[in-house]
CSV table of N, CA and C in Angstrom, one decimal:
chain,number,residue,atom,x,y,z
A,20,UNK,N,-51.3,33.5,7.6
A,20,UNK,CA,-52.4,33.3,6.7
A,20,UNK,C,-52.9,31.9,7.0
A,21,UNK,N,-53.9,31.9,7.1
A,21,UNK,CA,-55.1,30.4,7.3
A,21,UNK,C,-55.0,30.1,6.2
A,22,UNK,N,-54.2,28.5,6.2
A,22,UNK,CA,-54.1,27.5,4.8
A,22,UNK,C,-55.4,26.7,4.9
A,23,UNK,N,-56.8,27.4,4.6
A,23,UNK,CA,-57.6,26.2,4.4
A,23,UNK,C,-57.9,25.1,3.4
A,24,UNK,N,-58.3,24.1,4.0
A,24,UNK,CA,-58.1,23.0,3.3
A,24,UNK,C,-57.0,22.9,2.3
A,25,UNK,N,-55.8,22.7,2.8
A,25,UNK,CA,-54.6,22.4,2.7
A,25,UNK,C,-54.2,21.2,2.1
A,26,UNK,N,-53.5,21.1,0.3
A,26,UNK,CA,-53.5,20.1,0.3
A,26,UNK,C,-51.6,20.3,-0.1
A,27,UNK,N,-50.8,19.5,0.1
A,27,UNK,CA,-49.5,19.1,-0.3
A,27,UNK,C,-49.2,18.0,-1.6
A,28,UNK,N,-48.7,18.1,-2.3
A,28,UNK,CA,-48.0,17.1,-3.6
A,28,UNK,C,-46.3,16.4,-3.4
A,29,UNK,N,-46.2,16.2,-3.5
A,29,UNK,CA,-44.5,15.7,-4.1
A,29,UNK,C,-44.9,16.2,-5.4
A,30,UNK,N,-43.6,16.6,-6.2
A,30,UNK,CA,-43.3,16.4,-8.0
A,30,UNK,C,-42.0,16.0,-8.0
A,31,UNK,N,-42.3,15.4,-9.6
A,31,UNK,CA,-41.1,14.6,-9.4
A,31,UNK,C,-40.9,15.3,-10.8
A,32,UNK,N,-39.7,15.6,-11.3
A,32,UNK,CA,-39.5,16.2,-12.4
A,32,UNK,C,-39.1,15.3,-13.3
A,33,UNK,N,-39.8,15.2,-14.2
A,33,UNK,CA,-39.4,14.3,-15.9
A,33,UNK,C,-38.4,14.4,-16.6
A,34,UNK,N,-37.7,13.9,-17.4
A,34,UNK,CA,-37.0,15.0,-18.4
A,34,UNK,C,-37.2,15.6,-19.6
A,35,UNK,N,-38.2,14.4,-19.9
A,35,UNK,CA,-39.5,15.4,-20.8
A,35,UNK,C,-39.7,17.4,-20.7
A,36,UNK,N,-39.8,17.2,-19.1
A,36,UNK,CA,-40.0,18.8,-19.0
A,36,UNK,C,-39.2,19.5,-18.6
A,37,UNK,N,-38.2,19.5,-19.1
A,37,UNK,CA,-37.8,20.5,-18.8
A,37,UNK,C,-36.9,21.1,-20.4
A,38,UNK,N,-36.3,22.3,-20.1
A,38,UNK,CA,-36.3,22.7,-21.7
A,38,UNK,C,-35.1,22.6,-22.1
A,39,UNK,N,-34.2,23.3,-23.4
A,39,UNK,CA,-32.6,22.9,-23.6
A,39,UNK,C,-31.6,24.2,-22.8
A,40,UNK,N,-32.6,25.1,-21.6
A,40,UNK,CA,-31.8,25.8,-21.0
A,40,UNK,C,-31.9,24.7,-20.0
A,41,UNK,N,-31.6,23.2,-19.4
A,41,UNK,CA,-32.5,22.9,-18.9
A,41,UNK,C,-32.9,23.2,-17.5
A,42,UNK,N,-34.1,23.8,-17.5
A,42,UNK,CA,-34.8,24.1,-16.4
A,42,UNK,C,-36.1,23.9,-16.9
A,43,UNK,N,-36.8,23.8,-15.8
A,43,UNK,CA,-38.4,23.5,-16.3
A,43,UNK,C,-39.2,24.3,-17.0
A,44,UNK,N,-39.8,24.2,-18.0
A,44,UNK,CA,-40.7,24.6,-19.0
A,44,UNK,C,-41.5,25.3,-18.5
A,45,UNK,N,-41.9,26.0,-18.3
A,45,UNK,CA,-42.9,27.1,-17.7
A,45,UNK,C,-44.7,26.3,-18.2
A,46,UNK,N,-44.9,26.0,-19.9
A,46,UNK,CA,-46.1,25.3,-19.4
A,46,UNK,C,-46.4,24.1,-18.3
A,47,UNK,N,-45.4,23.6,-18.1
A,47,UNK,CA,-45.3,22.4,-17.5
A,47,UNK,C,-46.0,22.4,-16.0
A,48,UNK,N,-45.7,24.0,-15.3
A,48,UNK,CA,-46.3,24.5,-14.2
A,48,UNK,C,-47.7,24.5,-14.4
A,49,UNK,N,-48.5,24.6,-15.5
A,49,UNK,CA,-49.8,24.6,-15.8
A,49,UNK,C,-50.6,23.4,-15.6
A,50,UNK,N,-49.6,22.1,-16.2
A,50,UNK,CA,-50.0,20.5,-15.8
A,50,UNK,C,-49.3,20.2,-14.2
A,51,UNK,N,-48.9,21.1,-13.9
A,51,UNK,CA,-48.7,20.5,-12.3
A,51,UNK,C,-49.9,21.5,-11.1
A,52,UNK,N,-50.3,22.6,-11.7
A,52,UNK,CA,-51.1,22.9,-11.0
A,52,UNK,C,-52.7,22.4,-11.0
A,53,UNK,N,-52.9,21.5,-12.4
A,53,UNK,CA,-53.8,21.0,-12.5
A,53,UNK,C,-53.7,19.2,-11.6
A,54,UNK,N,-52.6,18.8,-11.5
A,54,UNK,CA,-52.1,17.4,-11.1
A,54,UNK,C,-52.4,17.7,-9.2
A,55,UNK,N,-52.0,19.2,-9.1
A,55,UNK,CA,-52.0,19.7,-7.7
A,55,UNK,C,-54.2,19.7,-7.0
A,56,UNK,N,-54.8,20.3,-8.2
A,56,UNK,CA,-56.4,20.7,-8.1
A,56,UNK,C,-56.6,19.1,-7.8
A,57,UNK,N,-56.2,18.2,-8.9
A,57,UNK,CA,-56.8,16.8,-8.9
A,57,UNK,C,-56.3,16.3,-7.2
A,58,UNK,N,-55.6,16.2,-6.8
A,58,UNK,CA,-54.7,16.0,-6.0
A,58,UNK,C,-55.9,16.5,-4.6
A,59,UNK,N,-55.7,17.5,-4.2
A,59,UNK,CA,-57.0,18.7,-3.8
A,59,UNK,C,-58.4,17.7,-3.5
A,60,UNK,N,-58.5,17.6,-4.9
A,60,UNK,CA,-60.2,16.8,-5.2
A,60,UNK,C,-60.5,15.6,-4.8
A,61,UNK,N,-59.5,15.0,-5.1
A,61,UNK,CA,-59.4,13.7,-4.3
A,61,UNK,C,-59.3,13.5,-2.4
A,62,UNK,N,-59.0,14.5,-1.9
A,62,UNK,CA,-59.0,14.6,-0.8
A,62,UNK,C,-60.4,15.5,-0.1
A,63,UNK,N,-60.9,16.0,-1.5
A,63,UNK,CA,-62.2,16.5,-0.5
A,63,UNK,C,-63.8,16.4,-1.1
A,64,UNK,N,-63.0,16.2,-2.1
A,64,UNK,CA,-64.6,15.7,-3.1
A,64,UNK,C,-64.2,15.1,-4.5
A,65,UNK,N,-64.0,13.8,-4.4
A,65,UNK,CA,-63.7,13.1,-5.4
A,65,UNK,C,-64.2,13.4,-6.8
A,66,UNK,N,-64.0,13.0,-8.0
A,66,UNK,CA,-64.7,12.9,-9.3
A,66,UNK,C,-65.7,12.1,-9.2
A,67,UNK,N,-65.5,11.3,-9.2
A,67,UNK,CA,-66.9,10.1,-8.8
A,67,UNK,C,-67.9,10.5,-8.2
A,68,UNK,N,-67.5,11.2,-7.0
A,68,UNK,CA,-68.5,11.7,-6.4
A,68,UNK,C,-69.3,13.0,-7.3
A,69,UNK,N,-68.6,13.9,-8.1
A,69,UNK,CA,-68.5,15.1,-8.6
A,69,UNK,C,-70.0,14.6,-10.1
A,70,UNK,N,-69.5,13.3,-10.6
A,70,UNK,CA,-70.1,12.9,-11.7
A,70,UNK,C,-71.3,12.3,-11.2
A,71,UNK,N,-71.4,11.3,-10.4
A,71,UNK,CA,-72.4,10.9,-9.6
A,71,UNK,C,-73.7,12.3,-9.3
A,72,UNK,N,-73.0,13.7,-8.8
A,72,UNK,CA,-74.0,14.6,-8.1
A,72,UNK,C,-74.4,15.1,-9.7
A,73,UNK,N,-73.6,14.7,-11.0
A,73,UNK,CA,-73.9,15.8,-12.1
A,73,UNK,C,-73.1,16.9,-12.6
A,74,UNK,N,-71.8,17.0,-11.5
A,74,UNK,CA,-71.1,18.1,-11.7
A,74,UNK,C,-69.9,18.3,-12.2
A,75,UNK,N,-69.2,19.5,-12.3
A,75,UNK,CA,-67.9,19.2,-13.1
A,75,UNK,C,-67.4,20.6,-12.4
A,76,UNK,N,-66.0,20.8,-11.7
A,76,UNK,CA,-64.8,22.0,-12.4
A,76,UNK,C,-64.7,22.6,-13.2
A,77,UNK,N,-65.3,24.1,-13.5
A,77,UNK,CA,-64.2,24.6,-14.7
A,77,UNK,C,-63.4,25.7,-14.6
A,78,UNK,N,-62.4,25.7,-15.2
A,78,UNK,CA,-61.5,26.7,-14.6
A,78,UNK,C,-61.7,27.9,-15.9
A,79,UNK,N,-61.7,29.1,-14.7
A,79,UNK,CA,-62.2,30.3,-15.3
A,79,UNK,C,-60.4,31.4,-15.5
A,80,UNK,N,-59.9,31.5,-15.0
A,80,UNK,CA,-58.7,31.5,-14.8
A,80,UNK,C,-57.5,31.3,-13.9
A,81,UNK,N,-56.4,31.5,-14.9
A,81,UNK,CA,-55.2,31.1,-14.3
A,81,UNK,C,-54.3,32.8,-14.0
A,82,UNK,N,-53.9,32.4,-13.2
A,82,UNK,CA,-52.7,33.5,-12.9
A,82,UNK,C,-51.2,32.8,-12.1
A,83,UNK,N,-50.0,32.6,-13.1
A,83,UNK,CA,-48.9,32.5,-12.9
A,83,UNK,C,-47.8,33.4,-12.7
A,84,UNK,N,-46.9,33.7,-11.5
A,84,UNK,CA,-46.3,34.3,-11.3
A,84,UNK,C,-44.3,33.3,-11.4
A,85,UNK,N,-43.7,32.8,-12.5
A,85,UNK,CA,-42.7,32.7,-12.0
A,85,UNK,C,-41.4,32.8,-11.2
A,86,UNK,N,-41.0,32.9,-10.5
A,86,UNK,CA,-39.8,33.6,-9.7
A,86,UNK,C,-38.7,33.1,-9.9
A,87,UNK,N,-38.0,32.0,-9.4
A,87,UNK,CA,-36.6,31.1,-9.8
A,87,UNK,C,-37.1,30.2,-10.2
A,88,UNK,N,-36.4,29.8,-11.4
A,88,UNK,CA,-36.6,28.3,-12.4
A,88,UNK,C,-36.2,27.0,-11.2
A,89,UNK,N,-36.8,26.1,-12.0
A,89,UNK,CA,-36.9,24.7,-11.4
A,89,UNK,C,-35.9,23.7,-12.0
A,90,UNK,N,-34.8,22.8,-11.9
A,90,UNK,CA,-33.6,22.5,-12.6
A,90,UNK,C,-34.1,20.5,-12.0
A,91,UNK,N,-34.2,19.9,-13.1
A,91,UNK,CA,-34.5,18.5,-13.1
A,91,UNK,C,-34.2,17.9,-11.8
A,92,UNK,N,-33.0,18.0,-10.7
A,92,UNK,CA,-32.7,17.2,-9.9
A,92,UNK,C,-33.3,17.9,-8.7
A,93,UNK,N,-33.7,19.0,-9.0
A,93,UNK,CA,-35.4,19.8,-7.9
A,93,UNK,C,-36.0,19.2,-7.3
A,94,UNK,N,-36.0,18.8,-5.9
A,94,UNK,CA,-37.3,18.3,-5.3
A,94,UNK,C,-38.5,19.2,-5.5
A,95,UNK,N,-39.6,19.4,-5.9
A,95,UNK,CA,-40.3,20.4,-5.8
A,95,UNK,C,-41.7,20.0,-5.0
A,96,UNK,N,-42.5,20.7,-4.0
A,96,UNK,CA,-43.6,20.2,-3.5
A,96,UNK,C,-44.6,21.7,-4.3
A,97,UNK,N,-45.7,20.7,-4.5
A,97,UNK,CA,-46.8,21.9,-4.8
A,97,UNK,C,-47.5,22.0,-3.1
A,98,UNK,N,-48.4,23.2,-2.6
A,98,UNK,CA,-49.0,23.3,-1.7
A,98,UNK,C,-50.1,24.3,-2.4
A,99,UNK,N,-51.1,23.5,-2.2
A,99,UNK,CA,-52.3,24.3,-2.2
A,99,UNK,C,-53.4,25.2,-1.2
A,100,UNK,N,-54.0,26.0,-1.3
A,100,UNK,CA,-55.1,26.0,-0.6
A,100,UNK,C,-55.7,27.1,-0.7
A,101,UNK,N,-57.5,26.9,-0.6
A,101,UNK,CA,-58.8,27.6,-1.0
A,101,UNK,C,-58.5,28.9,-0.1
A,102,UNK,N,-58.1,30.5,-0.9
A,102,UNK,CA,-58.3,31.6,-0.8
A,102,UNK,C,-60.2,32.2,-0.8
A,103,UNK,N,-60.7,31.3,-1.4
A,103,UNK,CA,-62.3,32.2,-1.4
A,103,UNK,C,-63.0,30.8,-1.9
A,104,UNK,N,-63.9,30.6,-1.0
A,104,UNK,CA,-65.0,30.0,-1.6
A,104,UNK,C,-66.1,30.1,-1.3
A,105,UNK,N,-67.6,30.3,-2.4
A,105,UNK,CA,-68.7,31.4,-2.2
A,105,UNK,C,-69.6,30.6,-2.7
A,106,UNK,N,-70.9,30.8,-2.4
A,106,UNK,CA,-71.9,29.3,-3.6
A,106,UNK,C,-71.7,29.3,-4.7
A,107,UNK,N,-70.9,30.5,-5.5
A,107,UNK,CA,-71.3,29.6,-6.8
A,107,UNK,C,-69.6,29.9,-7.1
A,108,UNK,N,-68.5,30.3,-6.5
A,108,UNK,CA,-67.2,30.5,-7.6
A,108,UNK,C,-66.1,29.9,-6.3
A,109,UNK,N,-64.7,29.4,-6.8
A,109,UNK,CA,-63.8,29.4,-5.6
A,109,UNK,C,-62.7,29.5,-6.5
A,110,UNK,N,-61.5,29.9,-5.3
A,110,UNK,CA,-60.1,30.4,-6.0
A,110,UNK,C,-59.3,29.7,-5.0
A,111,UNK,N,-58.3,29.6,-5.7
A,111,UNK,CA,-56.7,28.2,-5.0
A,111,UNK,C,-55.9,28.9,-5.2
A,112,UNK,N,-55.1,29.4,-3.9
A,112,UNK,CA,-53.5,29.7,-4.5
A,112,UNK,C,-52.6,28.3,-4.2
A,113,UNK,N,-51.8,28.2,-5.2
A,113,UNK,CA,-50.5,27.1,-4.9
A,113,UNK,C,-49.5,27.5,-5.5
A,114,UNK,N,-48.0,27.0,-4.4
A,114,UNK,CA,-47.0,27.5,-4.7
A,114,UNK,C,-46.2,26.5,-5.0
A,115,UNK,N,-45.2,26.3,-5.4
A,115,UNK,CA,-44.2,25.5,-6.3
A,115,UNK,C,-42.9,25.8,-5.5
A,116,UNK,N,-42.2,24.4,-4.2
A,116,UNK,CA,-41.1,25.2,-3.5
A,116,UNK,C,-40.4,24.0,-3.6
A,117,UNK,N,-39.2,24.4,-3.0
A,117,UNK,CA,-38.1,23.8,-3.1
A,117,UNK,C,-37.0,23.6,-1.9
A,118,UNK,N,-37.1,22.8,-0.9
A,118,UNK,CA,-36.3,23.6,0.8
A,118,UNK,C,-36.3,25.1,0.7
A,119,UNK,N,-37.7,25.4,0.8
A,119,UNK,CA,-37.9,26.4,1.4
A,119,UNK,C,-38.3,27.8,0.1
A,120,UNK,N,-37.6,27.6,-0.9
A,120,UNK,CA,-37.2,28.3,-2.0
A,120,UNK,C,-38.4,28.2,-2.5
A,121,UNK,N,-39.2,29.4,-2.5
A,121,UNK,CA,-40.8,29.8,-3.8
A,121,UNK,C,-40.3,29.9,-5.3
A,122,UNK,N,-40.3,29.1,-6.1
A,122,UNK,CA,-39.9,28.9,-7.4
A,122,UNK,C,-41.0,29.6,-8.3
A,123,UNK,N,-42.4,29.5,-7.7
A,123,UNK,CA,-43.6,29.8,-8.1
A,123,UNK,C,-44.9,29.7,-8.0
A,124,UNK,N,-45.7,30.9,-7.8
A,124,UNK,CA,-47.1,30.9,-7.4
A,124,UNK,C,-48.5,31.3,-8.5
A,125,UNK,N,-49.1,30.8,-7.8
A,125,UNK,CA,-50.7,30.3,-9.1
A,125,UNK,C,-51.8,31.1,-7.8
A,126,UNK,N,-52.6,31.8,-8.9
A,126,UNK,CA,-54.1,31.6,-8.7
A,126,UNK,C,-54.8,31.0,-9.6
A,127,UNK,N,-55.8,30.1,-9.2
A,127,UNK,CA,-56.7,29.5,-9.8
A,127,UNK,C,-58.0,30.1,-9.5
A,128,UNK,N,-59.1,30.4,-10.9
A,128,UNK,CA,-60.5,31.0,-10.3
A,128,UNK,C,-61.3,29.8,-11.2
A,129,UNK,N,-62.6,29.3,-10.3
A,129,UNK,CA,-63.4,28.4,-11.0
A,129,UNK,C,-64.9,28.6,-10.5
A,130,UNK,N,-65.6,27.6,-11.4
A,130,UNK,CA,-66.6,27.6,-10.9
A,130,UNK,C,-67.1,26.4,-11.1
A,131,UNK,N,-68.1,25.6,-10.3
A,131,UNK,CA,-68.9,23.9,-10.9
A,131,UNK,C,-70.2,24.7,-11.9
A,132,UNK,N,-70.0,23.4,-13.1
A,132,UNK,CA,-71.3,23.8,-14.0
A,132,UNK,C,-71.9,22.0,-13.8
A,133,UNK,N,-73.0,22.3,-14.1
A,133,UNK,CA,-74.1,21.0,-14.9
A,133,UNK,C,-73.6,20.6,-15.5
A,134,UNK,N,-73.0,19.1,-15.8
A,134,UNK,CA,-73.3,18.4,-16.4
A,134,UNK,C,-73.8,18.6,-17.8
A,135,UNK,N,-75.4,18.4,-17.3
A,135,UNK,CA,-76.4,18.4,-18.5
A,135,UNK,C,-77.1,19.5,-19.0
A,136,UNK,N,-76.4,21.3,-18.5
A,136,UNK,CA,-77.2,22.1,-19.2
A,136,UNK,C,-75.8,22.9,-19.4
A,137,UNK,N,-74.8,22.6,-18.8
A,137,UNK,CA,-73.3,23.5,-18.7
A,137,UNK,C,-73.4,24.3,-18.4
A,138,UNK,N,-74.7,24.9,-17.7
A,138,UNK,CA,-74.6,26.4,-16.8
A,138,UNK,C,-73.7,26.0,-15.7
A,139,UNK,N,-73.6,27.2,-14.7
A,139,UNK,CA,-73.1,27.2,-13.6
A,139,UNK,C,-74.1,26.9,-12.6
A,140,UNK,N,-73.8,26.1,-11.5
A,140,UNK,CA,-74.1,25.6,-10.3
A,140,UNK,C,-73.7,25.7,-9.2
A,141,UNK,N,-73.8,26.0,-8.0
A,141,UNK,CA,-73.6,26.2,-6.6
A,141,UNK,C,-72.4,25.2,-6.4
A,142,UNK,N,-71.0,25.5,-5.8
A,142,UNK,CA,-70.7,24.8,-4.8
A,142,UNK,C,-70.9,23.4,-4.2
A,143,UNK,N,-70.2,22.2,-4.5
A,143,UNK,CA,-71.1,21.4,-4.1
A,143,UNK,C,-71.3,21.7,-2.3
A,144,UNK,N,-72.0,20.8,-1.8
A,144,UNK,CA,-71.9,20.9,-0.2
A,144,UNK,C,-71.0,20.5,0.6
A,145,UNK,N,-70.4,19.1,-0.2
A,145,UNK,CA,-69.4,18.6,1.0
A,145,UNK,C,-67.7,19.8,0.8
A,146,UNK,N,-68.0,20.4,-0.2
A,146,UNK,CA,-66.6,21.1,-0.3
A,146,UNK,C,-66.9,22.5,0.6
A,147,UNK,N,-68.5,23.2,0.4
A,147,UNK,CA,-68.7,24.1,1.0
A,147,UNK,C,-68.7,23.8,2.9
A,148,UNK,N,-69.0,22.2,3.3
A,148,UNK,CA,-68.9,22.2,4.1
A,148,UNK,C,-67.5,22.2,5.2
A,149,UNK,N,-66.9,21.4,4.3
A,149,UNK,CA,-65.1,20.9,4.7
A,149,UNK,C,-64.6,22.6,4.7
A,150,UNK,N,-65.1,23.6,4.0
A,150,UNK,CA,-64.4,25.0,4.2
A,150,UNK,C,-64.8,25.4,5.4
A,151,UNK,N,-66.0,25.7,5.7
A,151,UNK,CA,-66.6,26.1,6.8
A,151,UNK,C,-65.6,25.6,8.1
A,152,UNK,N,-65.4,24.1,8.2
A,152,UNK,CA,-65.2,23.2,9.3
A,152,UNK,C,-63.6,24.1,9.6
A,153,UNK,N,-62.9,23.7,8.8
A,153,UNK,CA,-61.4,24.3,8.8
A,153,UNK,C,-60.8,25.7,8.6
A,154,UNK,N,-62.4,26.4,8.6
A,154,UNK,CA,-62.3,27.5,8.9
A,154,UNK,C,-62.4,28.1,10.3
A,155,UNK,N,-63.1,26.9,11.0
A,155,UNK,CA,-63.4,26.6,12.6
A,155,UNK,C,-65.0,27.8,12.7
A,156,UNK,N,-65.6,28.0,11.6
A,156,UNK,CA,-67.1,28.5,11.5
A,156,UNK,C,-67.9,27.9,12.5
A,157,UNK,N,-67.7,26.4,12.4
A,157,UNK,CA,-69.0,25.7,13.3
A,157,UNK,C,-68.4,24.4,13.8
């Protein structure tokens, strides 16, 4: 499977998150997939840049699949990368591993809105273009 635009995390696990079975809290996977997007954004189209053009992320949904729990002294890496991206919607799967061990997988579906009218808007360009490129299109 072609990992486009591929991004990797370290996580470091808190003790905050994790529960009194202790293993990791299952919302907790929700602020690491968001920590994973920002992560993503920063490497292909910053916020600054995103606010500057007028635009914003919104996430339309989530789909979490658990598999083996995550236990505090867990190295965990997130890995992301863009399954579909179209002018106006894109989807991220990322997985939650461990030496090797899939703890757990995410789809993310979104879309960019305005700013100043909160409709939806096109894709910016430099993310539509960085897909294209690493998809070896052009």
């Amino acid at each position: 499977m072609l990992r486009v635009m591929k991004t990797v995390l370290p996580i470091r696990i808190k003790a905050y998150e994790i529960d009194a079975m202790g293993v990791v809290s299952n919302i907790v996977y929700v602020k690491w997939l968001e920590d994973a997007r920002h992560a993503f954004l920063d490497q292909y189209y910053p916020y600054e840049d995103m606010i500057a053009a007028g635009i914003s992320p919104v996430m339309m949904k989530n789909e979490i699949t658990y598999k083996k729990p995550l236990r505090i002294m867990d190295k965990p890496t997130a890995t992301l990368w863009i399954t579909r991206l179209d002018k106006m919607r894109w989807e991220i799967y990322t997985e939650f591993t461990c030496e090797e061990t899939l703890h757990c997988s995410a789809v993310q579906k979104g879309c960019f809105v305005d700013i100043n009218t909160g409709r939806p808007t096109r894709v910016p360009e430099p993310l539509m273009e960085a897909y294209i490129q690493e998809q070896g299109l052009r």
